[in-house]
Coordinates of C-alpha atoms and ligand atoms in Angstrom, one line a residue:
M955 CA 7.0 -11.4 20.8
M956 CA 3.6 -12.8 19.8
K957 CA 4.0 -11.8 16.2
K958 CA 7.3 -13.6 15.9
R959 CA 5.8 -16.8 17.6
I960 CA 3.0 -16.9 15.1
L961 CA 5.5 -16.3 12.2
S962 CA 7.9 -19.0 13.4
L963 CA 5.0 -21.6 14.0
L964 CA 3.8 -20.9 10.5
L965 CA 7.2 -21.2 9.0
A966 CA 7.9 -24.5 10.8
A967 CA 4.5 -25.8 9.6
S968 CA 5.5 -24.9 6.1
M969 CA 8.8 -26.7 6.6
V970 CA 7.2 -30.0 7.9
F971 CA 4.2 -30.0 5.4
G972 CA 5.8 -28.3 2.4
L973 CA 3.5 -25.4 1.4
T974 CA 0.5 -27.9 0.9
A975 CA -1.4 -28.9 4.0
C976 CA -1.1 -32.7 3.2
G977 CA -2.2 -34.5 6.4
S978 CA -3.5 -38.1 5.5
S979 CA -5.3 -39.4 8.3
G980 CA -8.9 -39.1 9.7
S981 CA -11.6 -36.4 9.1
A982 CA -9.3 -33.8 8.1
A983 CA -8.1 -35.9 5.3
H984 CA -10.7 -34.2 2.7
S985 CA -10.0 -30.5 3.5
A986 CA -6.2 -31.2 4.0
K987 CA -5.8 -31.9 0.4
K988 CA -6.4 -28.2 -0.3
R989 CA -3.5 -26.0 -1.1
I990 CA -3.6 -23.2 1.6
V991 CA -2.9 -19.8 0.1
R992 CA -1.7 -17.2 2.7
I993 CA -2.3 -13.5 2.2
S994 CA -0.6 -11.2 4.6
H995 CA -1.5 -7.5 5.1
A996 CA -0.9 -4.7 7.8
Q997 CA -4.3 -3.3 8.1
S998 CA -7.2 -3.9 10.3
E999 CA -10.1 -6.3 9.6
K1000 CA -12.3 -3.2 9.0
H1001 CA -10.0 -1.7 6.4
P1002 CA -11.0 -1.3 2.8
E1003 CA -8.2 -3.7 1.8
H1004 CA -9.2 -6.5 4.1
I1005 CA -12.7 -6.1 2.7
G1006 CA -11.6 -6.3 -0.6
L1007 CA -9.5 -9.4 0.2
L1008 CA -12.4 -11.0 1.5
A1009 CA -14.0 -10.7 -2.1
F1010 CA -11.0 -12.2 -3.5
Q1011 CA -11.2 -15.0 -1.0
K1012 CA -14.9 -15.6 -1.9
Y1013 CA -14.3 -15.6 -5.6
V1014 CA -11.5 -18.1 -5.3
Q1015 CA -13.7 -20.3 -3.0
Q1016 CA -16.5 -20.2 -5.6
H1017 CA -14.5 -21.2 -8.5
L1018 CA -11.7 -23.2 -7.2
G1019 CA -13.0 -23.9 -3.5
D1020 CA -12.2 -27.6 -3.8
K1021 CA -8.5 -27.1 -4.4
Y1022 CA -7.4 -24.0 -2.6
D1023 CA -8.0 -22.4 0.8
V1024 CA -7.3 -18.8 0.8
Q1025 CA -6.5 -17.5 4.4
I1026 CA -5.8 -13.8 5.1
F1027 CA -3.6 -12.7 7.9
P1028 CA -4.2 -8.9 8.7
N1029 CA -2.7 -6.6 11.3
G1030 CA 0.7 -7.5 10.3
I1031 CA 0.7 -10.7 12.4
L1032 CA 3.1 -12.3 9.8
G1033 CA 5.4 -9.5 9.8
D1034 CA 5.6 -5.8 8.7
A1035 CA 5.5 -4.8 5.1
Q1036 CA 9.3 -5.3 4.5
K1037 CA 9.3 -8.9 6.2
A1038 CA 6.1 -9.8 4.6
I1039 CA 7.5 -8.9 1.1
E1040 CA 10.7 -10.9 1.8
L1041 CA 8.4 -14.0 2.9
T1042 CA 6.3 -13.6 -0.4
Q1043 CA 9.7 -13.5 -2.4
T1044 CA 10.8 -16.8 -1.0
G1045 CA 7.3 -18.4 -1.1
A1046 CA 7.0 -18.8 2.6
I1047 CA 3.7 -17.0 2.0
D1048 CA 1.9 -16.4 -1.4
F1049 CA 0.7 -13.0 -1.3
V1050 CA 1.2 -9.6 0.5
V1051 CA -0.3 -6.4 0.3
A1052 CA 2.3 -3.7 0.3
G1053 CA 2.5 -0.1 -0.7
T1054 CA 4.9 0.6 -3.6
A1055 CA 7.1 2.7 -1.3
N1056 CA 7.8 -0.7 0.5
L1057 CA 8.5 -2.4 -3.0
E1058 CA 11.0 0.2 -3.9
T1059 CA 14.0 -1.4 -2.3
F1060 CA 13.1 -4.5 -4.0
T1061 CA 12.7 -3.3 -7.5
K1062 CA 13.3 0.3 -8.5
V1063 CA 10.5 0.5 -11.1
Y1064 CA 8.1 1.2 -8.0
E1065 CA 10.0 4.3 -7.3
I1066 CA 7.8 6.0 -9.8
F1067 CA 4.9 6.5 -7.3
S1068 CA 7.2 8.0 -4.5
I1069 CA 7.9 10.8 -6.9
P1070 CA 6.1 13.8 -4.9
Y1071 CA 3.2 15.4 -6.9
L1072 CA 3.6 13.0 -9.8
F1073 CA -0.1 13.0 -10.4
T1074 CA -1.9 16.3 -10.8
S1075 CA -5.5 14.9 -10.0
M1076 CA -7.0 11.9 -8.5
D1077 CA -8.7 11.3 -11.8
A1078 CA -5.4 11.1 -13.6
Y1079 CA -4.1 8.6 -11.0
K1080 CA -7.3 6.5 -11.2
A1081 CA -7.1 6.4 -15.0
M1082 CA -3.4 5.3 -14.8
M1083 CA -4.1 2.7 -12.1
G1084 CA -7.2 1.4 -13.8
D1085 CA -5.6 0.9 -17.3
S1086 CA -4.8 -2.8 -16.7
S1087 CA -3.0 -3.5 -20.0
Y1088 CA -0.6 -0.7 -19.4
M1089 CA -0.2 -1.5 -15.8
S1090 CA 0.4 -5.3 -16.6
N1091 CA 3.8 -4.5 -18.1
I1092 CA 4.8 -2.7 -14.8
Y1093 CA 3.5 -5.8 -12.8
K1094 CA 5.5 -8.3 -14.8
S1095 CA 8.5 -6.1 -14.7
T1096 CA 9.4 -7.4 -11.2
D1097 CA 9.6 -11.1 -12.2
S1098 CA 13.2 -11.2 -11.8
A1099 CA 12.7 -10.2 -8.0
G1100 CA 10.4 -13.3 -7.8
F1101 CA 7.1 -11.5 -7.4
R1102 CA 4.4 -10.3 -9.7
V1103 CA 1.7 -7.8 -8.8
L1104 CA -1.8 -8.8 -9.5
T1105 CA -3.7 -5.7 -8.8
W1106 CA -3.7 -2.4 -7.0
Y1107 CA -5.8 -0.8 -4.3
N1108 CA -6.5 2.8 -3.5
A1109 CA -4.7 4.3 -0.4
G1110 CA -5.8 7.8 -1.3
T1111 CA -3.5 10.9 -0.9
R1112 CA -0.7 11.3 1.5
N1113 CA -0.6 14.4 3.8
F1114 CA 1.2 15.7 6.8
Y1115 CA 0.0 15.3 10.2
A1116 CA 1.6 16.4 13.4
T1117 CA 1.2 17.4 16.9
K1118 CA 1.4 21.1 16.0
P1119 CA -0.3 22.9 12.7
I1120 CA 1.7 22.7 9.5
K1121 CA 0.3 25.5 7.5
T1122 CA 3.3 26.5 5.3
P1123 CA 6.4 24.5 4.2
D1124 CA 8.3 26.7 6.8
D1125 CA 6.4 25.0 9.4
L1126 CA 8.1 21.7 8.6
K1127 CA 11.6 23.0 9.4
G1128 CA 13.0 21.1 12.3
L1129 CA 10.3 18.6 12.7
K1130 CA 11.1 15.0 12.9
L1131 CA 8.5 13.0 10.7
R1132 CA 8.1 9.4 10.3
V1133 CA 8.4 8.1 6.4
Q1134 CA 7.8 4.8 4.9
Q1135 CA 11.2 2.7 4.4
S1136 CA 11.6 4.3 0.9
P1137 CA 14.7 6.2 -0.2
A1138 CA 12.8 8.4 -2.4
S1139 CA 10.6 9.5 0.2
V1140 CA 13.3 10.1 2.7
N1141 CA 14.8 12.4 0.2
M1142 CA 11.3 14.2 -0.1
I1143 CA 11.1 14.8 3.6
K1144 CA 14.6 16.3 3.5
A1145 CA 13.7 18.6 0.5
F1146 CA 10.8 19.8 2.6
G1147 CA 13.3 20.8 5.2
A1148 CA 12.2 18.3 7.9
A1149 CA 14.1 15.5 9.4
A1150 CA 13.0 11.9 8.1
T1151 CA 12.7 9.0 10.4
P1152 CA 12.0 5.8 8.4
M1153 CA 10.0 3.3 10.5
S1154 CA 7.5 0.5 10.0
F1155 CA 3.8 1.7 10.0
G1156 CA 3.1 -0.3 13.3
E1157 CA 5.7 1.6 15.1
V1158 CA 4.2 5.2 14.2
Y1159 CA 1.5 5.4 17.1
T1160 CA 4.0 5.0 20.0
A1161 CA 6.8 7.2 18.3
I1162 CA 4.4 10.1 18.2
Q1163 CA 3.0 9.4 21.7
Q1164 CA 6.4 9.2 23.2
G1165 CA 7.7 12.4 21.2
V1166 CA 10.3 10.4 19.3
I1167 CA 8.9 11.9 16.1
N1168 CA 6.5 15.1 15.9
G1169 CA 4.3 13.4 13.3
A1170 CA 4.0 11.5 10.0
E1171 CA 2.3 11.6 6.7
N1172 CA -0.5 9.4 5.3
N1173 CA -4.1 9.2 4.4
E1174 CA -7.1 9.9 6.7
L1175 CA -7.7 6.3 7.6
A1176 CA -4.3 6.2 9.5
L1177 CA -6.0 8.7 11.8
T1178 CA -8.9 6.4 12.7
D1179 CA -8.2 2.9 11.8
N1180 CA -4.7 3.1 13.1
K1181 CA -5.8 5.7 15.9
H1182 CA -2.9 8.1 15.0
G1183 CA -5.6 11.0 15.4
E1184 CA -5.4 10.1 19.2
V1185 CA -1.8 11.6 19.3
A1186 CA -1.5 13.9 16.3
K1187 CA -4.2 16.6 16.1
Y1188 CA -3.3 18.5 13.0
F1189 CA -3.8 17.1 9.5
S1190 CA -2.7 19.4 6.3
Y1191 CA -4.1 18.6 3.0
D1192 CA -0.7 19.1 1.2
M1193 CA -1.2 16.0 -0.9
H1194 CA 2.2 15.4 -1.7
Q1195 CA 1.8 11.7 -2.9
M1196 CA -0.7 9.2 -4.2
V1197 CA 0.9 6.0 -3.4
P1198 CA -1.0 2.7 -4.2
D1199 CA -0.9 -0.5 -2.3
M1200 CA -0.3 -3.6 -4.4
L1201 CA -1.3 -7.3 -4.1
V1202 CA 1.8 -9.0 -4.7
G1203 CA 2.0 -12.7 -5.3
N1204 CA 5.0 -15.2 -5.3
L1205 CA 5.9 -15.7 -8.9
K1206 CA 6.6 -19.5 -8.7
F1207 CA 3.2 -19.9 -7.1
L1208 CA 1.5 -17.9 -9.8
E1209 CA 3.5 -19.8 -12.5
S1210 CA 2.4 -23.2 -10.9
L1211 CA -1.5 -22.4 -11.6
S1212 CA -2.8 -23.6 -14.8
P1213 CA -4.0 -21.1 -17.4
E1214 CA -7.7 -21.6 -16.2
E1215 CA -6.5 -21.2 -12.4
Q1216 CA -4.5 -18.2 -13.3
K1217 CA -7.5 -16.5 -14.8
V1218 CA -9.7 -17.2 -11.7
F1219 CA -7.0 -15.7 -9.4
E1220 CA -6.7 -12.6 -11.8
D1221 CA -10.4 -12.2 -11.7
A1222 CA -10.6 -12.5 -8.1
A1223 CA -8.0 -9.8 -7.9
A1224 CA -9.9 -7.6 -10.1
E1225 CA -13.1 -8.1 -8.1
S1226 CA -11.1 -7.3 -4.8
T1227 CA -10.0 -3.9 -6.3
K1228 CA -13.6 -3.1 -7.4
V1229 CA -14.9 -3.7 -3.8
E1230 CA -11.8 -1.9 -2.3
L1231 CA -12.2 1.3 -4.2
Q1232 CA -16.0 1.6 -3.5
E1233 CA -15.2 0.9 0.2
W1234 CA -12.3 3.1 0.2
D1235 CA -14.5 6.2 -0.9
K1236 CA -17.0 5.6 1.8
Q1237 CA -14.6 4.9 4.8
V1238 CA -12.6 8.1 3.9
D1239 CA -15.5 10.2 4.4
A1240 CA -16.5 8.5 7.5
A1241 CA -12.9 8.6 8.9
K1242 CA -12.8 12.5 8.2
K1243 CA -15.9 12.9 10.2
T1244 CA -14.8 10.6 13.1
A1245 CA -11.3 12.2 13.3
K1246 CA -13.0 15.8 13.3
E1247 CA -15.9 15.2 15.7
K1248 CA -14.7 12.4 18.1
M1249 CA -10.9 12.8 18.2
G1250 CA -10.7 16.5 17.7
V1251 CA -8.3 16.6 14.7
H1252 CA -8.2 19.8 12.7
F1253 CA -8.2 19.2 8.9
M1254 CA -6.4 22.2 7.3
N1255 CA -6.4 23.1 3.5
V1256 CA -2.9 24.6 2.8
D1257 CA -1.6 26.3 -0.3
V1258 CA -0.4 23.3 -2.1
S1259 CA 1.6 25.1 -4.7
A1260 CA 4.0 26.4 -1.9
F1261 CA 4.6 22.8 -0.8
Q1262 CA 5.0 21.7 -4.5
K1263 CA 7.7 24.2 -5.2
K1264 CA 10.0 22.8 -2.5
V1265 CA 10.0 19.3 -4.0
L1266 CA 9.6 19.7 -7.7
P1267 CA 13.4 19.6 -8.3
L1268 CA 13.4 16.1 -6.8
Q1269 CA 11.2 14.9 -9.7
K1270 CA 14.1 15.5 -12.2
Q1271 CA 16.7 14.1 -9.6
I1272 CA 14.8 10.9 -9.3
L1273 CA 14.1 10.4 -13.0
Q1274 CA 17.7 11.0 -13.8
G1275 CA 18.8 8.4 -11.3
N1276 CA 16.4 5.7 -12.4
P1277 CA 16.2 5.1 -16.3
S1278 CA 13.6 2.3 -15.6
I1279 CA 11.0 5.0 -14.8
Q1280 CA 11.5 7.5 -17.5
A1281 CA 9.1 6.2 -20.0
I1282 CA 6.4 5.6 -17.3
Y1283 CA 6.8 9.2 -16.1
Q1284 CA 6.2 10.3 -19.6
H1285 CA 3.2 8.4 -20.0
I1286 CA 1.8 9.8 -16.7
Q1287 CA 2.6 13.4 -18.1
E1288 CA 0.1 12.7 -20.9
I1289 CA -2.4 11.4 -18.7
N1290 CA -2.1 14.3 -16.5
Q1291 CA -2.5 16.5 -19.4
K1292 CA -5.7 14.7 -20.5
Y1293 CA -7.3 15.2 -17.0
K1294 CA -6.4 19.0 -16.5
K1295 CA -9.0 20.9 -15.1
G1296 CA -10.5 23.8 -16.7
Ligands
LIG2383 C1 -0.9 3.2 4.4 C2 -0.7 2.3 3.1 C3 0.1 1.3 3.5 C4 1.4 1.7 4.1 C5 1.1 2.6 5.3 C6 2.4 3.3 5.7 O1 -1.8 2.5 5.2 O2 -1.9 1.9 2.8 O3 0.6 0.4 2.3 O4 2.3 0.7 4.6 O5 0.4 3.7 4.9 O6 2.6 4.4 5.7 O7 3.4 2.7 6.0

């Protein structure tokens, strides 16, 4: 496969040159001194995260352009999320953007975001994620896994979409739905009464098209940017999760930077989030319009509390099984309270 070839060429090059492009001859000598910094992500080049990463690249270029050459690899060409996280752990690449659901199998703390209906409003979610001093403790807690998160990106709310309408939780019974490779999300689908089929994001379109699954769950951009709206025409706003994406860095690379350089990378990350959040809001509105008008997708507002009831017992279950997230859960309850409507 093409992806595998690109990946093995890249890895072979890393082994020959170390992680630095250190060719010595001819006109390439000057640029070859730069340390190449590779970022992998699985979205398209139009996606808000890619646009955010371009801002990251620009910031590093402006401040440390003589030393570092940031290269972005979109569309999962270096591997799907799970593979790219492993590559970031070992240092074969330096950064990956991955959803916390995909990080869950590497470090249990990120299970927190897979808890269904964890946040009671988008405002509460954004307040938590935007509190960088609180989040930095979570980000650092994965050091033992060999990586550290630098920042987060908004990926909206996750909702069911399928080849037939899901209006009530009963409509989920017997459906085969794709979930992310996250044990907590698999349990959530089971609690909803559907059959969970974990697979990587890139496989979803064909799986729906071929009838291997009846649908999936995601944000609105999956319909347009990933074209799932071509094969699944019913999208239900049950809003079961808000799962952020994370910019994850290889710890050894981050620790190899001087304090001044670390600051540049941190500021670049903060800048990328600012850009991504703005772009997200713009693109979600546009995606809804396109999905509705051009792809014929029906958006349905459902009784969220009926869906909530099905999976609330799971909250306790997940918490009991994972002491590392109990304090974070409490903290989120306080934020939820603060942003309660009415
Ligand atoms: C969204 C999210 C990704 C995630 C994907 C998925 O696109 O931004 O991080 O991997 O959903 O469902 O796999």
